[in-house]
Every structure is written in structure tokens, then in C-alpha cells.
Amino acid sequence: MKKLDLSFKNNRKATQGCLLLSDPFINDPYFTRVAILLCRHNKKETFGFVLNNFIELDLQEIGDIFGETPSKISIGGPVEPGNLFYIHTLGNKIKGAEDILGNLYFGGDYESLIDLVHKEPDLMKEIRFFIGYSGWDYQQLEDEMKEHAWVAVN
């Protein structure tokens, strides 16, 4: 009887804007069965946000800065867990927003965000909030991908 080769090989490279899927059997409290949006990937820094790790806390429970509009929060990763980060589709409506890919942006001037949402509360549906982020040192992500800890989906 012929033995099946169930190994999976992924030759795709991590790039800004791609999704990283963790090995389903990785033994890590932050990265078990997660999908990460890679917001930046270059020789200086690599970071992104876990997309599928919501917490049982609504943005309104943190404070009334954004008004009455409910918005879920995700744990973006273990780095800087005391900070709130956001991605959005608002582009240059928020000063300093950085392009991730296509019509998807990271951050920007926080005061601009607050002012914009107060004027147009419906825009909250175009913003996703994260506590903390996921980050890698130079070459660390590539090394982890060689060890099959991550699969890049472009």
C-alpha cells in the first residue's frame, strides 16, 4: 500500500496586504488557528493584526469617544496590548492614513478619526479596531514560514 504524502508546501512569500494563516497545530496562546492581515512587511518592520480573535468588549464600553455606534474590538496580537489600533477604508479622509493594499488603510491621525466619526457616525462600519498587534523582527517571519508556522495567502 502506497503511503500518502499529506505535507503541504507553500512557496508564496509574505507581502504587505496578504493574509497569514497559522499552522492549525501551532502551540501558542496568541496564534493558534488565526488569520493575520499583514499591514507592513519590509526590511525595517513587519506587523499585522489578528482578524479572528474578537473580545467580549464593545468599543462603547471603553468610553464614549465614538458615540453610540457599537463596534467590536479584536485582539490584534501580543505587542503593545495597552494601545488601540485601527484599519479602515476611509483613505485620505483621515490625515496620515497609510495604504495597506487597494482601498484598505492603517491608522492615521486619531483626532481626525474622532472628528470624522462624530460628523458621519455611519462611517464606523468602515473601521476595525484592535488592541495590540502582531510583530516580527527582521527575517523572523521568513524563518517561521520556512518552519511551516505560517502560510501566506496573497
CSV table of C-alpha atoms in Angstrom, one decimal:
chain,number,residue,atom,x,y,z
A,1,MET,CA,0.0,0.0,0.0
A,2,LYS,CA,1.3,3.4,-1.0
A,3,LYS,CA,1.8,5.9,1.8
A,4,LEU,CA,0.1,9.3,1.3
A,5,ASP,CA,2.2,12.5,1.4
A,6,LEU,CA,0.0,14.8,3.4
A,7,SER,CA,2.6,17.5,3.7
A,8,PHE,CA,1.7,20.9,2.4
A,9,LYS,CA,4.2,23.2,0.7
A,10,ASN,CA,3.5,26.9,0.2
A,11,ASN,CA,6.0,28.8,-1.8
A,12,ARG,CA,4.2,32.1,-1.6
A,13,LYS,CA,6.1,35.0,0.0
A,14,ALA,CA,4.7,37.2,2.7
A,15,THR,CA,3.8,40.6,1.3
A,16,GLN,CA,2.1,43.7,2.6
A,17,GLY,CA,-1.6,43.2,2.4
A,18,CYS,CA,-1.5,39.4,2.4
A,19,LEU,CA,-3.2,37.1,4.9
A,20,LEU,CA,-1.1,34.9,7.1
A,21,LEU,CA,-2.7,31.7,8.3
A,22,SER,CA,-1.2,29.9,11.2
A,23,ASP,CA,-0.4,26.2,11.3
A,24,PRO,CA,-3.5,24.7,12.8
A,25,PHE,CA,-1.4,22.8,15.3
A,26,ILE,CA,0.8,25.6,16.4
A,27,ASN,CA,1.1,25.7,20.2
A,28,ASP,CA,0.9,29.4,21.0
A,29,PRO,CA,-1.8,31.1,23.0
A,30,TYR,CA,-1.9,34.1,20.6
A,31,PHE,CA,-1.5,32.4,17.3
A,32,THR,CA,-3.5,29.1,17.4
A,33,ARG,CA,-5.8,29.0,14.3
A,34,VAL,CA,-5.5,32.7,13.4
A,35,ALA,CA,-5.6,34.8,10.3
A,36,ILE,CA,-3.4,37.9,10.3
A,37,LEU,CA,-3.6,40.8,7.9
A,38,LEU,CA,-0.1,41.8,7.2
A,39,CYS,CA,-0.1,45.6,7.2
A,40,ARG,CA,3.6,46.3,6.7
A,41,HIS,CA,6.4,44.0,5.6
A,42,ASN,CA,9.8,45.4,4.8
A,43,LYS,CA,13.4,45.2,6.0
A,44,LYS,CA,12.7,47.6,8.8
A,45,GLU,CA,9.4,46.2,10.2
A,46,THR,CA,6.8,43.6,9.9
A,47,PHE,CA,3.4,43.8,11.6
A,48,GLY,CA,-0.2,43.0,11.2
A,49,PHE,CA,-3.4,42.3,13.1
A,50,VAL,CA,-5.2,39.0,14.1
A,51,LEU,CA,-8.5,39.2,12.3
A,52,ASN,CA,-10.4,36.4,14.0
A,53,ASN,CA,-9.9,37.0,17.7
A,54,PHE,CA,-12.7,39.2,18.9
A,55,ILE,CA,-13.1,40.0,22.6
A,56,GLU,CA,-16.3,40.3,24.6
A,57,LEU,CA,-16.0,44.1,24.8
A,58,ASP,CA,-17.6,46.7,22.7
A,59,LEU,CA,-15.8,50.0,21.9
A,60,GLN,CA,-18.6,51.9,23.8
A,61,GLU,CA,-17.5,50.1,27.0
A,62,ILE,CA,-14.1,51.7,26.7
A,63,GLY,CA,-15.5,55.2,26.5
A,64,ASP,CA,-18.0,57.4,24.7
A,65,ILE,CA,-15.4,58.9,22.3
A,66,PHE,CA,-17.0,57.4,19.3
A,67,GLY,CA,-20.6,58.0,20.3
A,68,GLU,CA,-23.4,55.4,20.4
A,69,THR,CA,-22.3,53.3,17.4
A,70,PRO,CA,-21.4,49.8,18.5
A,71,SER,CA,-18.1,48.4,17.3
A,72,LYS,CA,-16.4,45.1,18.2
A,73,ILE,CA,-12.8,45.0,19.2
A,74,SER,CA,-10.3,42.3,18.3
A,75,ILE,CA,-7.0,41.3,20.0
A,76,GLY,CA,-4.6,42.2,17.2
A,77,GLY,CA,-1.7,40.5,18.9
A,78,PRO,CA,0.6,40.4,21.9
A,79,VAL,CA,2.6,43.5,21.1
A,80,GLU,CA,1.6,46.8,22.8
A,81,PRO,CA,-1.7,45.4,24.3
A,82,GLY,CA,-2.4,48.7,26.0
A,83,ASN,CA,-2.9,50.5,22.7
A,84,LEU,CA,-5.8,50.8,20.4
A,85,PHE,CA,-5.1,50.4,16.6
A,86,TYR,CA,-7.4,50.5,13.6
A,87,ILE,CA,-7.6,49.7,10.0
A,88,HIS,CA,-10.2,51.3,7.7
A,89,THR,CA,-11.4,52.0,4.2
A,90,LEU,CA,-11.6,55.8,4.7
A,91,GLY,CA,-8.4,56.6,2.9
A,92,ASN,CA,-7.4,60.3,2.8
A,93,LYS,CA,-10.4,61.3,4.9
A,94,ILE,CA,-8.1,60.6,7.8
A,95,LYS,CA,-4.9,62.5,7.8
A,96,GLY,CA,-1.8,60.4,7.8
A,97,ALA,CA,-3.6,57.1,7.0
A,98,GLU,CA,-1.1,54.6,5.4
A,99,ASP,CA,-2.1,52.5,2.4
A,100,ILE,CA,-2.0,48.7,3.1
A,101,LEU,CA,-3.5,47.4,-0.2
A,102,GLY,CA,-6.1,48.8,-2.5
A,103,ASN,CA,-8.8,50.5,-0.5
A,104,LEU,CA,-7.5,49.4,2.9
A,105,TYR,CA,-5.6,51.7,5.2
A,106,PHE,CA,-3.9,51.6,8.6
A,107,GLY,CA,-4.2,54.3,11.3
A,108,GLY,CA,-3.8,58.0,10.7
A,109,ASP,CA,-4.5,61.0,12.9
A,110,TYR,CA,-6.6,59.8,15.8
A,111,GLU,CA,-8.3,63.3,16.3
A,112,SER,CA,-9.2,63.3,12.6
A,113,LEU,CA,-10.8,59.9,13.0
A,114,ILE,CA,-12.9,61.1,16.0
A,115,ASP,CA,-14.0,64.3,14.2
A,116,LEU,CA,-15.0,62.3,11.1
A,117,VAL,CA,-17.0,59.7,13.0
A,118,HIS,CA,-18.8,62.4,15.0
A,119,LYS,CA,-19.8,64.1,11.8
A,120,GLU,CA,-20.7,60.8,10.0
A,121,PRO,CA,-21.4,58.0,12.5
A,122,ASP,CA,-22.3,55.6,9.7
A,123,LEU,CA,-18.5,55.5,8.9
A,124,MET,CA,-17.9,53.4,11.9
A,125,LYS,CA,-18.8,50.3,9.8
A,126,GLU,CA,-15.7,51.0,7.7
A,127,ILE,CA,-13.3,50.9,10.7
A,128,ARG,CA,-12.0,47.8,12.5
A,129,PHE,CA,-10.4,48.3,16.0
A,130,PHE,CA,-7.6,46.1,17.6
A,131,ILE,CA,-6.0,46.0,20.9
A,132,GLY,CA,-2.3,45.3,20.3
A,133,TYR,CA,-0.7,44.0,17.2
A,134,SER,CA,1.5,41.1,15.9
A,135,GLY,CA,5.0,41.9,15.0
A,136,TRP,CA,8.2,40.2,13.8
A,137,ASP,CA,11.9,41.1,13.9
A,138,TYR,CA,13.8,41.3,10.7
A,139,GLN,CA,13.8,37.9,8.9
A,140,GLN,CA,11.8,36.3,11.8
A,141,LEU,CA,8.6,35.8,9.7
A,142,GLU,CA,10.5,34.3,6.8
A,143,ASP,CA,12.2,31.9,9.2
A,144,GLU,CA,8.9,30.9,10.7
A,145,MET,CA,7.4,30.4,7.3
A,146,LYS,CA,10.3,28.0,6.4
A,147,GLU,CA,9.3,26.1,9.6
A,148,HIS,CA,5.7,26.0,8.2
A,149,ALA,CA,4.3,28.0,11.1
A,150,TRP,CA,2.6,30.3,8.6
A,151,VAL,CA,1.1,30.1,5.1
A,152,ALA,CA,0.8,33.3,3.1
A,153,VAL,CA,-2.3,33.9,1.1
A,154,ASN,CA,-2.0,36.6,-1.5
